[in-house]
Coordinates of C-alpha atoms and ligand atoms in Angstrom, one line a residue:
Chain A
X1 CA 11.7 61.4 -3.0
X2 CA 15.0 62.7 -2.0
X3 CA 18.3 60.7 -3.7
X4 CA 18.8 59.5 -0.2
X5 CA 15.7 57.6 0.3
X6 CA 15.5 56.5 -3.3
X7 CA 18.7 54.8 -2.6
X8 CA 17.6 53.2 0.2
X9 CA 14.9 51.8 -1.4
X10 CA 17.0 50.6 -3.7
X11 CA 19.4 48.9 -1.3
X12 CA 16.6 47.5 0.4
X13 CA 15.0 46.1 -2.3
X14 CA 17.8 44.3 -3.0
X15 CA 18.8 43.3 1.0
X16 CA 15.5 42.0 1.2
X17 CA 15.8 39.6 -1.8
X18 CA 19.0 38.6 -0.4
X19 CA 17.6 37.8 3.2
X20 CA 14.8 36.1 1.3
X21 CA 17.2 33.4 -0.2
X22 CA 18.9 33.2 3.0
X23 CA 16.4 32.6 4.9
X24 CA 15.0 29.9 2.4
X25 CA 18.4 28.2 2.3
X26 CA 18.6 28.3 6.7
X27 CA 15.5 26.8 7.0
X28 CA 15.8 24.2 4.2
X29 CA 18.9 23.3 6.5
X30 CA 17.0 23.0 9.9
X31 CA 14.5 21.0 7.8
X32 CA 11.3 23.3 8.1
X33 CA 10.3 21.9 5.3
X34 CA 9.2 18.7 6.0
X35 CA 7.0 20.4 9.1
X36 CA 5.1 22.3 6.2
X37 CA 4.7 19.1 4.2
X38 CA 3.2 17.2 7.0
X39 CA 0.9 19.7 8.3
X40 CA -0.1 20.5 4.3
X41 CA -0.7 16.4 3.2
X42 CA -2.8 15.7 6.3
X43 CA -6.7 17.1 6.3
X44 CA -6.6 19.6 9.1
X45 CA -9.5 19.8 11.3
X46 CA -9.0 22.9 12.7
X47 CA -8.9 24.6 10.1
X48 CA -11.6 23.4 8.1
X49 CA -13.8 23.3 11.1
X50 CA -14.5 20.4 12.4
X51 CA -12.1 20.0 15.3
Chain B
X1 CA -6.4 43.0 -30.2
X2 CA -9.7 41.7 -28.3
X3 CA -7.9 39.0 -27.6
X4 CA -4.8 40.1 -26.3
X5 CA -6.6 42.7 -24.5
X6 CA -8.7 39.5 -22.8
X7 CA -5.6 37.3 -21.8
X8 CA -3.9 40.1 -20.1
X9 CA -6.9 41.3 -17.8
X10 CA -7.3 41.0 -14.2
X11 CA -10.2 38.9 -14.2
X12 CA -8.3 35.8 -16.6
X13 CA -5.3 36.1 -14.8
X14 CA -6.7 35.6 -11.8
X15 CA -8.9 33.1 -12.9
X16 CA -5.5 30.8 -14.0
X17 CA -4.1 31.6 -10.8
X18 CA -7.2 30.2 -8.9
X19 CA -7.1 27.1 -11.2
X20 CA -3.3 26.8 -10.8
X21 CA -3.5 26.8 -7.2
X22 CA -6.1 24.3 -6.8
X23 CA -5.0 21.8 -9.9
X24 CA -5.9 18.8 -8.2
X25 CA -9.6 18.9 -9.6
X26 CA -11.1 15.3 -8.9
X27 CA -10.3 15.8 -5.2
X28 CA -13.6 17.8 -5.2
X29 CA -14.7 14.2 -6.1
X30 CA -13.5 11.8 -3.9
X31 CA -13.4 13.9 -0.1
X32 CA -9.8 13.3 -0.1
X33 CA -6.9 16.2 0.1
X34 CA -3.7 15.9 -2.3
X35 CA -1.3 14.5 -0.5
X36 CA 2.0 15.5 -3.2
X37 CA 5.1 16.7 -2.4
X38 CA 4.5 19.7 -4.4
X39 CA 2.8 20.8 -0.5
X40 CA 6.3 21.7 0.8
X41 CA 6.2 24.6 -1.6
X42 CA 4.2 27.7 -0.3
X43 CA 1.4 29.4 -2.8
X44 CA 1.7 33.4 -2.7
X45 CA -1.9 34.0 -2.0
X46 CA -4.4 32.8 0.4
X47 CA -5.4 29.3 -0.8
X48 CA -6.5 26.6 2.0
X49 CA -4.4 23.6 2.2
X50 CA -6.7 21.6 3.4
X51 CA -9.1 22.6 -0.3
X52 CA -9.4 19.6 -1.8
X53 CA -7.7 20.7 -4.9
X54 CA -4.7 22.4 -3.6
X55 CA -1.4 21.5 -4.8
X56 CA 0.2 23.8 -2.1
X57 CA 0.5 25.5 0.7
X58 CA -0.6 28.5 1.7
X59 CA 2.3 30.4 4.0
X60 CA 0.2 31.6 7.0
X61 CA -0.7 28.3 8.1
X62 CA 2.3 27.2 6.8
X63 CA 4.2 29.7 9.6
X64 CA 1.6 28.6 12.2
X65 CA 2.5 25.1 12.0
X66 CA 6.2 25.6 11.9
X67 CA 5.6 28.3 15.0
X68 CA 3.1 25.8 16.7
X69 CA 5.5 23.0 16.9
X70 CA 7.3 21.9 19.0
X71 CA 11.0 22.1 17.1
X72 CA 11.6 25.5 16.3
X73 CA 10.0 29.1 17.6
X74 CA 11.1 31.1 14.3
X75 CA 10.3 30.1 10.6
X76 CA 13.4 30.6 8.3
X77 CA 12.0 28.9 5.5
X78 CA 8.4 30.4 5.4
X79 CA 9.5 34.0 6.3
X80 CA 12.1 33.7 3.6
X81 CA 9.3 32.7 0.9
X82 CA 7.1 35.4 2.6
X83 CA 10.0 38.0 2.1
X84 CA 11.0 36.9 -1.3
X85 CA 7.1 36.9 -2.9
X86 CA 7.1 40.2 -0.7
X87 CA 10.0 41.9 -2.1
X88 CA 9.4 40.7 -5.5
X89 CA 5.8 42.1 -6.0
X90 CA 4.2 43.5 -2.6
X91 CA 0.5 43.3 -3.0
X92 CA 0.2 42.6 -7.1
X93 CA -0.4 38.9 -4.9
X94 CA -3.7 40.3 -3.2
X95 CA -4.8 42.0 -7.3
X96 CA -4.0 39.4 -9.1
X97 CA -3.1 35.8 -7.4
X98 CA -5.3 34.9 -4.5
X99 CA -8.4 33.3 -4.9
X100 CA -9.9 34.4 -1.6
X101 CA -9.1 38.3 -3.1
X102 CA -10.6 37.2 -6.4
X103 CA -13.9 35.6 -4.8
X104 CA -14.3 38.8 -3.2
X105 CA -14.0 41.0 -6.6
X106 CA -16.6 38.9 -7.9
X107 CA -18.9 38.7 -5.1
X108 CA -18.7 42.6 -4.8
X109 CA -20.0 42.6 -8.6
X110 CA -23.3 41.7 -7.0
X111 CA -25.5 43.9 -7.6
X112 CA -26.7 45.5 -3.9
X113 CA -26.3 48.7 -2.3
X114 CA -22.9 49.6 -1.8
X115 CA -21.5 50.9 1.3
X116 CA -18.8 53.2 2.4
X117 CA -17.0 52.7 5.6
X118 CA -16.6 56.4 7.3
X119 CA -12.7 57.2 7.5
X120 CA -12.8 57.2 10.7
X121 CA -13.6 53.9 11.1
X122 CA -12.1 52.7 8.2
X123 CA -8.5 54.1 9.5
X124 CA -8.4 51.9 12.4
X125 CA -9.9 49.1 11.2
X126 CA -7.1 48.6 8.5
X127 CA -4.5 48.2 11.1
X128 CA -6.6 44.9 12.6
X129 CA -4.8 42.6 9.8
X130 CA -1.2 43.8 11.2
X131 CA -2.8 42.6 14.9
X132 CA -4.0 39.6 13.3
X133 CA -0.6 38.7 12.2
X134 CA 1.1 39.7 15.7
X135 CA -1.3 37.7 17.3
X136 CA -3.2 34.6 16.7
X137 CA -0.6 33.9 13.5
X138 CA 2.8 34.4 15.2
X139 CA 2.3 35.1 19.1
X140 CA -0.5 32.7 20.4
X141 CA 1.0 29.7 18.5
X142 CA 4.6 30.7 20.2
X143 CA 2.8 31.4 24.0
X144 CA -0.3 29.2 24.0
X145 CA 1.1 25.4 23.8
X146 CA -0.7 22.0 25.0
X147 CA 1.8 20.0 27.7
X148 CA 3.8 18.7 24.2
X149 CA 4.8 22.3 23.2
X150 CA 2.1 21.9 19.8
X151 CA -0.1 25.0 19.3
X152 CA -2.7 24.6 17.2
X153 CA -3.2 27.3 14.0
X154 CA -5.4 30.1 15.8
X155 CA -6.0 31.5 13.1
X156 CA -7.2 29.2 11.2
X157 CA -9.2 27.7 13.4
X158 CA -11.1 31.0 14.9
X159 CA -10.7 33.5 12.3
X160 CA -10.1 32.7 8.7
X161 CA -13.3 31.8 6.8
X162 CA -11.3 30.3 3.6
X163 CA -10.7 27.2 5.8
X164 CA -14.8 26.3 5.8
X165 CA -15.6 27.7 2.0
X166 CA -12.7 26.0 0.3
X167 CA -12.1 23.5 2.9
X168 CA -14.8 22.4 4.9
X169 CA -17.7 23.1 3.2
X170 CA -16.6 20.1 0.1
X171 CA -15.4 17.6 2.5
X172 CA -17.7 17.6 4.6
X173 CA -20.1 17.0 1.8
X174 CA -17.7 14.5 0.5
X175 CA -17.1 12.8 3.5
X176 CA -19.2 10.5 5.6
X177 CA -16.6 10.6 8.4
X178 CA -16.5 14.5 9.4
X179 CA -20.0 15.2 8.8
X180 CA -20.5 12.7 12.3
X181 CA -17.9 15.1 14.1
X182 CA -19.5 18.8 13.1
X183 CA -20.2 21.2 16.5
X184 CA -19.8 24.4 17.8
X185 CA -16.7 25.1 15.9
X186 CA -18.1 24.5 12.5
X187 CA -21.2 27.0 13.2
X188 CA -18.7 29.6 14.5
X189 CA -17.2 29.0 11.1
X190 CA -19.9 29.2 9.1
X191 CA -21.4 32.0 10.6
X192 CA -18.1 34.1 10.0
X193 CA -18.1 32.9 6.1
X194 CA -21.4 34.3 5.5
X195 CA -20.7 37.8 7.5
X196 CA -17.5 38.2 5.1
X197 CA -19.8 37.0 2.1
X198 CA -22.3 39.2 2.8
X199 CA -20.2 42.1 3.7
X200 CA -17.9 41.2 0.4
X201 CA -21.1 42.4 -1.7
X202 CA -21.5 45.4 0.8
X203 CA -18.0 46.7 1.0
X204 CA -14.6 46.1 -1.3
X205 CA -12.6 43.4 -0.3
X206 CA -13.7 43.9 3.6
X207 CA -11.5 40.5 4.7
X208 CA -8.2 42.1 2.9
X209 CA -8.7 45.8 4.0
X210 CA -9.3 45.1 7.7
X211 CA -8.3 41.0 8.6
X212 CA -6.5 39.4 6.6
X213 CA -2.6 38.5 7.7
X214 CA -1.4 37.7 4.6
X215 CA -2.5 41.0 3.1
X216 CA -0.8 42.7 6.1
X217 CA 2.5 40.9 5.3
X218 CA 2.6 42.0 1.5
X219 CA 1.7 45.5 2.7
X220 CA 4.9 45.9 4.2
X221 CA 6.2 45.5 1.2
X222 CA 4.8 47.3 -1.1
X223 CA 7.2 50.4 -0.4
X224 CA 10.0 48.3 -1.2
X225 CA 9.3 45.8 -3.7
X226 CA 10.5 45.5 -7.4
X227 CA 7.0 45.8 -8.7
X228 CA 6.1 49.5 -8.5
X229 CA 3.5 52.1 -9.6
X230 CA 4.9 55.8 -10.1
X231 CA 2.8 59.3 -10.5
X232 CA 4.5 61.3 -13.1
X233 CA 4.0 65.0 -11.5
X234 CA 5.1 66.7 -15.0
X235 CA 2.1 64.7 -16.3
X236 CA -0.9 64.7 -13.3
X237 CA -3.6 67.7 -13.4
X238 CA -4.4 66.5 -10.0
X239 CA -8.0 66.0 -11.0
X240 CA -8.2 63.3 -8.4
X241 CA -10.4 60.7 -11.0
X242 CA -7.9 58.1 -10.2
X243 CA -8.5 58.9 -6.5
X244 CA -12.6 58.5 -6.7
X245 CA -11.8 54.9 -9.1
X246 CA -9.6 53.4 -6.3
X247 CA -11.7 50.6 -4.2
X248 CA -8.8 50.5 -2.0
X249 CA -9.6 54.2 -1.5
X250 CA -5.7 54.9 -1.5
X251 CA -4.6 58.7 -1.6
X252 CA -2.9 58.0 -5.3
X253 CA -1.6 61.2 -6.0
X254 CA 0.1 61.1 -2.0
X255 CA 1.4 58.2 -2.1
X256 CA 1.3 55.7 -4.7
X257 CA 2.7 52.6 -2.9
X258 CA 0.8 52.9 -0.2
X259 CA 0.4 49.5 2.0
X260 CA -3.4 49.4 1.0
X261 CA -2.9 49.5 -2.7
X262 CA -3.8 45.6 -4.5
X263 CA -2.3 47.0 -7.5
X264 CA -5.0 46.5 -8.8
X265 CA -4.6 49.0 -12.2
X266 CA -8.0 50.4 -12.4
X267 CA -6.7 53.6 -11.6
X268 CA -4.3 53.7 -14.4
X269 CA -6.7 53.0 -16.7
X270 CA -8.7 55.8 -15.7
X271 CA -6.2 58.6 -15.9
X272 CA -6.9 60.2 -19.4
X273 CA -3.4 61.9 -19.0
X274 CA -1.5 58.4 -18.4
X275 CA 0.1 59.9 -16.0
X276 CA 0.4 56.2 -13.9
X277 CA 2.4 53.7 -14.6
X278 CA 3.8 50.6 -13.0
X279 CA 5.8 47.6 -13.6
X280 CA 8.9 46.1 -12.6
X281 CA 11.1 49.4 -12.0
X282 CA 15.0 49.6 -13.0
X283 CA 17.1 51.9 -11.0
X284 CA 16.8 54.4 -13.7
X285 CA 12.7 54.3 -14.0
X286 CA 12.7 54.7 -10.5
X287 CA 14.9 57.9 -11.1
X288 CA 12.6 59.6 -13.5
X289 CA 9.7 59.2 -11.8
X290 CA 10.8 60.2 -8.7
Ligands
SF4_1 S1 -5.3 40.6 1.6 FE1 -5.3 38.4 1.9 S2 -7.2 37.6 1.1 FE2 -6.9 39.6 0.3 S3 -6.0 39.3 -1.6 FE3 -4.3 39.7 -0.2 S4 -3.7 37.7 0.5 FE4 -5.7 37.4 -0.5
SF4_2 S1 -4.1 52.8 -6.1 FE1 -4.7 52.1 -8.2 S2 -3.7 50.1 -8.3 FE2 -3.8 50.6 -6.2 S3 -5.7 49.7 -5.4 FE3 -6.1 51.9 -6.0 S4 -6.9 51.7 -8.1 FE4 -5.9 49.8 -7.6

């Protein structure tokens, strides 16, 4: 591993964390959330496979 | 020492997970689902949300349902827990906190004749799981809609056998109700859950090598994430025993954090020259063993 690809990695690591969080926080804010929740509460036929 | 030895194993630790992840115990009982909000949160591994015991969700379905709606065509908050279990620890989630990577460990313990896929097969088959993401997880639930813009979770629904063994299998023993509405779908179903349960005792981990999205996602990680595994070159005799221990069949001495390594640690146990190591690297570990 060359220094520059080990310090890539390394910023990448990092960036994806970052953009991890971010996205979190952007989608808490469109309220993805609750379309998770809904879908996750109610029995879901497809998947189980029944419908 | 036994002891210690014991809790820190692969096996227990992914026995807590699997208990962890499906808390909700008496829902085995009753037919019903939990219906908590401890759901909005997203499990790392593959655990059904429609098990009777789960106490979350699992994030491909999770993505489906976001993508499959009729509000949004991107998933910030699913990718962003997808990207943060991903960069955090890459595929130590497939060794060591799914259930559906654990019941195929165990069911490959069986003992039966034990297969080995040709590489030439094997090669392309491993790339199916990235097609299974690109396609009936992300695309078909974006293109395919009804007249209301809702897709339903392909997937799911034609693919993933987890759905019917954690799933539908106990509720539909459980419940009166869906046993009257069982067809064509449910035989499809079941016919896939026993080819990957039979192939499980064949072949290791069959669903996560070649199909499984989840898998693929955490395998673009593994390059990048904090949790690592290094070769120490000053230390290796290139004897290869790791190589012939991997179930993965990962070229270890190549490359190490390769997308098809479940980190899973049988090859550092086997290397007499403990030449492999792994853990959560700091700028300066990942300096040495490079
Ligand atoms: S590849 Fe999929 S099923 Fe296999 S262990 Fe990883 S997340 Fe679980
Ligand atoms: S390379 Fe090592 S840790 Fe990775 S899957 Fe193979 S044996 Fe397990």
């Amino acid at each position: 591993m060359t220094k520059r690809t080990r310090n890539l990695t390394l910023y990448a690591k990092y960036g994806l964390l970052a953009v991890g969080v971010l996205f979190i926080a952007l989608g808490l804010l469109r309220e993805e959330q609750l379309v998770v929740l809904k879908k996750a509460v109610k029995i879901c036929l497809e998947c189980i496979g029944v419908g | 020492m036994r002891i210690i030895n014991f809790l820190k194993s692969r096996p227990f630790i992914q026995s807590i997970a699997a208990v962890a992840a499906n808390a909700k115990i008496f829902g085995f009982f009753t037919g019903k689902i939990w219906q908590g909000n401890s759901k909005v949160v997203c499990v790392p591994g593959l655990n059904c949300y429609s098990c009777p015991g789960a106490v979350g969700a699992w994030p491909i379905g999770a993505l489906q349902a976001v993508l499959g709606g009729n509000k949004h065509n991107f998933s910030f908050y699913v990718v962003g827990i997808l990207i943060l279990f991903g960069a955090l620890l890459g595929r130590v989630i497939c060794g060591f906190l799914c259930l559906f990577g654990f019941i195929q460990d165990l069911l490959y313990k069986i003992p039966t004749p034990k297969l080995k896929v040709p590489q030439k097969i094997d090669q392309p088959l491993r790339r199916l799981k990235y097609v299974s993401l690109a396609i009936p997880v992300i695309a078909l639930p974006i293109l395919l809609t009804n007249q209301f813009g809702i897709a339903p979770p392909y997937f799911c629904q034609w693919i993933c056998p987890v759905g019917t063994l954690e799933g539908g299998i106990p509720l539909v023993l459980g419940n009166e109700s869906l046993r009257s509405m069982l067809g064509f779908l449910f035989s499809w179903k079941m016919g896939i859950l026993v080819f990957t349960i039979l192939t499980s005792m064949l072949i290791y981990r069959p669903f996560c090598k070649y199909l499984c999205p989840l898998g693929a996602v955490y395998a673009l990680f593994n390059r990048f994430s904090f949790y690592r595994m290094n070769v120490d070159e000053t230390k290796c005799t290139g004897c290869k025993a790791c190589e012939k221990k991997c179930k993965m069949n990962v070229e270890i001495t190549k490359n190490i954090n390769s997308p098809e390594c479940i980190r899973c640690g049988d090859c550092k146990s086997v290397c007499k020259q403990g030449a492999i190591t792994s853990g959560f690297c700091s700028r300066r570990q990942t300096e040495v063993a490079a």
